[in-house]
Amino acid sequence: MAHDSSGLAPYAASESASLGRRYPEPATRYRSEFQRDRDRIVHSTAFRRLVYKTQVFVNHEGDMYRTRLTHSLEVAQIGRTVARALNLNESLTEAICLAHDLGHTPFGHAGQDALNACMRDFGGFEHNLQSLRVVDELEAKYADFPGLNLTFETREGILKHCSAKNARQLGELGRRFLERRQPGLEAQIADLADAIAYNNHDVDDGYRANLLTLEQLREQAMFAREFDAVHSRYPDLEDRRLIYEVIRRMINRVVTDLIENTQAAIERVRPESIEDIRSQAVPLVAFTEAVLAEHGELKSFLNRNMYRHTTVKRMTDKAREMVRALFGLYMDHPSQMPQEFSARAGLGGMAVKARVIADYIAGMTDRFAIAEYERLR
Ligand code: MG
């Protein structure tokens, strides 16, 4: 059997300590189980659709902004660096990072909020739980099982948050949310790699879209430190290159901080197995307090000045309206969905129908949702 865990830290996720797949499968000759998970994710329909899903800007607004696909690739690249530096399982980290947004609706967080509101009486909608649903149920690719039949460790990493109510229905996977246990280190890395990626690429996208000014950015401690260093060394650098250079250094600083602070935490706790990681009261993968504070500051700055900017808000209000309208239309006319969905929608009561509609809408790309809205209204 192919392993990619030889030589890794004893508390890294490994094939030999894996809790396995829901449907047991024979091992492959040339790939480890976590490589196999990553490959299944890359081949999935939901992954391909990420290219036409919004991160902050609606996909057709400009082709130089991040989409959920390029975001996911940036997350994976940061995650792999951290995993490798800490002697952890790089393939598993990569798989989790690539899959973390598979359940995202069209139109970014506005779409998710609208769909959640539509689903209020039917169990709600949460993109994180939906990512798990995509890999467990919705992808239809294999003869022997529904979904992608990923390993427990990859699924554990995909499910970042979960309400107690949902956790109770998820068996072993939900257990840590009820008992306040932690996921493996690879999942913890993927979680923070996501935060590092969006904080930094949103500064870049926000600046290029003229939503954020250099003056505003220079009031952020994390930005200002690198800006001053770059500016004093290269006083004549034009703004475009200067911004890139600053962001490059910001990423380097937080990633280095994350690796070194986590290494120190591991040395303090001295875990001997992945079980020692899971039984910790708090995650071991963490920034130092100083970086955590600056990182949080930058995040709330982006929240105030970019995600709630009038230009973005005009777009997100429209997006919310489209999701609401589509949901209502399919509830009244399920036959407007493709046959595989409308057939499933008819198999139960209102809650079943609503869930099928949520699955259908969540799977849409931005442009498909817009086209459907134009077709049906
Ligand atoms: Mg993300």
XYZ file of C-alpha atoms and ligand atoms in Angstrom:
378
model
C 0.000 0.000 0.000
C 1.230 3.498 -0.812
C 1.891 5.663 2.236
C 2.701 9.307 2.430
C 3.069 9.377 6.176
C 6.455 7.717 6.665
C 8.863 10.131 8.283
C 6.092 12.428 9.512
C 5.621 13.516 13.125
C 3.984 10.782 15.271
C 0.960 13.065 15.826
C 0.462 13.736 12.085
C -2.550 12.169 10.389
C -1.545 8.906 8.764
C -3.072 6.105 6.737
C -2.298 3.614 9.483
C -4.168 5.624 12.161
C -6.962 6.731 9.802
C -10.560 6.197 10.832
C -11.118 5.195 7.222
C -13.835 5.632 4.622
C -17.567 5.166 5.081
C -17.530 2.506 2.368
C -14.331 0.447 2.669
C -12.240 0.328 -0.503
C -9.093 -1.562 -1.426
C -5.899 0.524 -1.345
C -4.362 1.762 -4.587
C -0.860 0.863 -5.613
C 0.669 4.275 -6.210
C -1.244 6.811 -4.171
C -1.779 7.295 -0.461
C -5.365 7.511 0.793
C -5.106 11.268 1.337
C -3.660 11.828 -2.145
C -6.605 9.878 -3.421
C -9.005 12.166 -1.521
C -7.327 15.217 -3.022
C -7.603 13.759 -6.533
C -11.297 12.972 -6.065
C -11.910 16.553 -4.971
C -10.079 17.971 -8.001
C -12.141 15.737 -10.314
C -15.456 16.702 -8.722
C -18.117 18.786 -10.455
C -18.423 21.082 -7.446
C -14.709 21.893 -7.637
C -14.867 22.864 -11.301
C -17.792 25.173 -10.592
C -15.762 27.175 -8.077
C -14.208 29.010 -10.997
C -17.516 30.770 -11.631
C -18.382 31.480 -8.014
C -17.880 34.783 -6.273
C -15.405 35.374 -3.542
C -16.315 39.041 -2.990
C -17.113 40.312 -6.476
C -19.695 38.747 -8.736
C -17.840 36.604 -11.198
C -18.568 38.625 -14.321
C -17.512 41.955 -12.787
C -13.927 41.591 -13.832
C -11.628 38.758 -14.674
C -8.752 39.914 -12.502
C -10.441 39.314 -9.159
C -10.321 36.185 -7.044
C -12.925 33.537 -7.556
C -13.580 30.706 -5.154
C -11.343 28.490 -7.241
C -8.276 30.731 -7.125
C -9.023 31.391 -3.447
C -9.054 27.650 -2.765
C -5.740 27.224 -4.598
C -4.149 30.003 -2.541
C -5.461 28.407 0.658
C -4.009 25.038 -0.385
C -0.641 26.547 -1.204
C -0.377 28.271 2.199
C -1.657 25.164 3.982
C 0.896 22.909 2.295
C 3.776 25.159 3.293
C 2.720 25.109 6.947
C 2.056 21.351 6.984
C 5.385 20.543 5.413
C 7.318 22.852 7.743
C 5.723 21.140 10.762
C 6.313 17.630 9.405
C 2.600 16.994 9.073
C 0.567 15.358 6.321
C 0.787 17.661 3.314
C -1.592 15.674 1.078
C -4.331 15.683 3.691
C -3.899 19.412 4.317
C -4.118 20.065 0.591
C -7.257 17.922 0.240
C -9.034 19.780 3.056
C -8.027 23.199 1.695
C -9.210 22.403 -1.831
C -12.544 21.097 -0.531
C -13.276 23.708 2.123
C -15.565 25.872 -0.056
C -17.210 23.183 -2.233
C -20.590 23.852 -0.612
C -20.513 27.577 -1.179
C -23.548 29.139 -2.825
C -23.308 31.543 -5.763
C -22.725 35.209 -4.783
C -20.485 34.577 -1.783
C -21.727 35.241 1.724
C -24.757 37.181 0.512
C -25.967 34.027 -1.273
C -25.351 31.861 1.765
C -27.216 34.280 4.073
C -30.189 34.485 1.700
C -30.400 30.729 1.312
C -30.116 30.271 5.071
C -33.041 32.662 5.540
C -35.126 30.751 2.951
C -34.340 27.504 4.793
C -35.134 28.835 8.276
C -38.144 26.541 8.763
C -36.408 23.570 7.141
C -33.202 23.175 9.152
C -31.279 26.172 7.782
C -28.401 26.301 5.323
C -24.741 26.486 6.256
C -22.060 26.372 3.544
C -19.658 24.445 5.721
C -22.136 21.653 6.316
C -23.030 21.827 2.633
C -19.378 21.208 1.670
C -19.613 17.978 3.638
C -22.939 17.153 1.982
C -21.347 17.651 -1.438
C -18.548 15.156 -0.753
C -20.744 12.710 1.196
C -23.945 12.703 -0.845
C -24.309 15.022 -3.797
C -21.414 14.179 -6.100
C -22.589 11.279 -8.238
C -19.494 9.791 -9.834
C -18.759 6.334 -8.507
C -20.495 3.032 -9.163
C -20.122 1.712 -5.629
C -21.114 4.608 -3.377
C -22.740 8.042 -3.241
C -20.501 11.101 -2.955
C -16.714 10.889 -3.048
C -16.330 8.486 -0.103
C -13.477 10.499 1.433
C -11.529 9.494 4.531
C -12.720 10.514 7.978
C -9.765 12.904 8.354
C -10.609 14.887 5.217
C -14.289 15.063 6.189
C -13.318 16.100 9.716
C -11.310 18.972 8.252
C -14.086 20.099 5.899
C -16.528 20.396 8.786
C -15.022 23.439 10.486
C -18.044 24.511 12.490
C -21.238 22.762 13.405
C -24.192 23.458 15.659
C -24.847 21.003 18.497
C -28.119 20.024 16.815
C -26.414 19.080 13.551
C -23.449 17.535 15.362
C -25.746 15.042 17.081
C -26.803 13.700 13.699
C -23.256 13.245 12.437
C -22.025 10.461 14.742
C -18.255 10.277 15.212
C -17.725 13.283 12.912
C -19.930 15.485 15.090
C -18.511 14.265 18.370
C -15.820 16.913 18.772
C -18.369 19.733 18.652
C -20.279 18.173 21.538
C -17.230 17.199 23.595
C -15.077 20.234 22.750
C -12.346 18.173 21.196
C -10.103 19.324 18.341
C -9.644 18.048 14.795
C -6.200 16.901 13.623
C -3.470 19.472 13.037
C -3.918 19.313 9.261
C -7.530 20.492 9.665
C -6.437 23.225 12.069
C -3.904 24.422 9.484
C -6.500 24.496 6.695
C -8.757 26.656 8.846
C -6.103 29.338 9.387
C -4.714 29.082 5.855
C -8.204 30.110 4.711
C -8.125 33.192 6.954
C -4.602 34.144 5.842
C -5.508 33.782 2.175
C -8.644 35.918 2.196
C -7.311 38.659 4.450
C -4.417 39.184 2.062
C -6.030 38.674 -1.321
C -8.962 40.855 -0.352
C -6.568 43.727 0.347
C -5.241 43.238 -3.175
C -8.673 42.898 -4.822
C -10.109 45.748 -2.755
C -7.288 48.088 -3.679
C -7.506 47.239 -7.380
C -11.273 47.706 -7.390
C -10.756 51.169 -5.842
C -12.742 50.209 -2.756
C -9.724 50.668 -0.481
C -7.170 53.465 -0.612
C -3.510 53.368 0.280
C -4.168 55.940 3.016
C -6.762 53.685 4.638
C -4.542 50.640 4.359
C -1.631 52.448 5.961
C -3.721 52.836 9.109
C -3.681 49.049 9.520
C -0.740 47.927 11.667
C -0.072 44.788 9.653
C -0.036 46.670 6.358
C 1.799 49.736 7.695
C 4.767 47.764 9.025
C 5.541 46.129 5.670
C 4.616 49.257 3.731
C 7.146 51.378 5.650
C 9.851 48.770 5.170
C 9.230 48.494 1.417
C 8.785 52.222 0.911
C 12.016 53.177 2.655
C 13.991 50.622 0.670
C 12.281 51.283 -2.706
C 11.047 54.909 -2.521
C 10.316 55.125 -6.253
C 8.368 51.898 -6.657
C 5.015 52.414 -8.402
C 1.890 51.674 -6.341
C 0.929 48.431 -8.071
C 4.234 46.716 -7.401
C 4.450 48.259 -3.970
C 1.113 46.747 -2.947
C 2.136 43.308 -4.195
C 5.435 43.541 -2.358
C 3.651 44.562 0.851
C 1.120 41.720 0.594
C 3.826 39.191 -0.190
C 5.625 40.242 2.992
C 2.426 40.242 5.054
C 1.706 36.639 4.045
C 5.272 35.648 4.786
C 5.110 37.234 8.232
C 1.857 35.583 9.342
C 2.785 32.190 7.894
C 6.183 32.277 9.629
C 4.500 33.334 12.871
C 1.986 30.511 12.545
C 4.638 27.855 11.925
C 6.918 28.978 14.767
C 4.187 29.565 17.325
C 2.605 26.197 16.536
C 5.986 24.463 16.779
C 6.416 25.994 20.231
C 2.933 24.822 21.291
C 3.714 21.291 20.095
C 6.956 21.297 22.097
C 5.058 22.409 25.179
C 2.326 19.779 24.920
C 4.506 16.943 23.575
C 1.729 15.005 21.817
C 2.561 11.416 20.934
C -0.364 10.599 18.688
C -3.215 12.220 16.782
C -5.444 11.277 19.742
C -3.302 13.577 21.931
C -4.056 16.370 19.436
C -7.785 15.663 19.344
C -8.099 15.629 23.128
C -6.628 19.134 23.585
C -8.968 21.800 24.974
C -7.850 24.348 22.353
C -6.253 24.093 18.898
C -2.445 23.926 18.874
C -2.215 25.613 15.469
C -2.347 29.302 16.330
C -0.796 32.727 15.752
C 1.051 34.576 18.496
C -1.190 37.041 20.312
C 0.408 40.037 18.603
C -0.211 38.653 15.099
C -3.666 37.401 16.028
C -4.627 40.924 17.128
C -3.324 42.568 13.934
C -4.874 39.882 11.774
C -8.235 40.429 13.503
C -7.913 44.183 13.067
C -7.325 43.807 9.342
C -10.292 41.460 9.092
C -12.681 43.919 10.740
C -11.241 46.728 8.621
C -12.078 44.721 5.471
C -15.502 44.005 6.881
C -16.297 47.665 7.442
C -14.666 49.129 4.346
C -14.837 46.475 1.674
C -17.549 43.866 2.255
C -19.970 46.607 3.304
C -18.829 49.156 0.724
C -21.777 50.660 -1.193
C -20.532 49.231 -4.496
C -20.296 45.732 -3.031
C -23.536 46.158 -1.108
C -25.486 47.084 -4.224
C -24.322 43.825 -5.749
C -24.986 41.721 -2.655
C -28.503 43.141 -2.195
C -29.307 42.137 -5.758
C -27.755 38.701 -5.174
C -29.883 38.133 -2.075
C -32.965 39.078 -4.021
C -32.116 36.604 -6.815
C -31.563 33.705 -4.406
C -34.805 34.462 -2.574
C -36.731 34.659 -5.834
C -35.260 31.422 -7.207
C -36.047 29.565 -3.989
C -39.669 30.742 -4.060
C -40.056 29.881 -7.748
C -38.774 26.322 -7.343
C -40.909 25.802 -4.223
C -43.969 26.668 -6.327
C -42.748 24.967 -9.504
C -40.249 22.176 -8.713
C -40.568 20.930 -12.281
C -38.504 23.962 -13.354
C -35.480 22.147 -11.936
C -33.725 19.385 -13.888
C -35.442 16.015 -13.647
C -32.999 14.456 -11.136
C -33.808 17.287 -8.706
C -37.529 17.594 -9.312
C -37.924 13.821 -8.888
C -36.145 13.917 -5.516
C -38.135 16.991 -4.491
C -41.336 14.978 -4.862
C -40.212 12.148 -2.602
C -41.180 13.717 0.720
C -42.855 16.653 2.396
C -42.023 20.361 2.325
C -38.722 19.941 4.177
C -37.458 17.397 1.646
C -38.466 19.644 -1.234
C -36.794 22.668 0.371
C -33.547 20.743 0.940
C -33.425 19.575 -2.674
C -33.963 23.160 -3.829
C -31.219 24.391 -1.485
C -28.867 21.738 -2.944
C -29.747 22.848 -6.457
C -29.304 26.569 -5.779
C -26.104 26.049 -3.763
C -24.593 24.174 -6.708
C -25.196 27.047 -9.135
C -22.457 29.311 -10.420
C -23.059 33.074 -10.278
C -23.761 33.326 -13.988
C -26.070 30.319 -14.040
C -28.076 31.724 -11.124
C -28.420 35.048 -12.953
C -29.533 33.284 -16.155
C -32.084 31.173 -14.243
C -33.414 34.257 -12.489
C -33.815 36.055 -15.844
C -35.483 32.979 -17.376
C -38.010 32.417 -14.605
C -39.056 35.814 -13.319
Mg -12.607 30.012 2.160
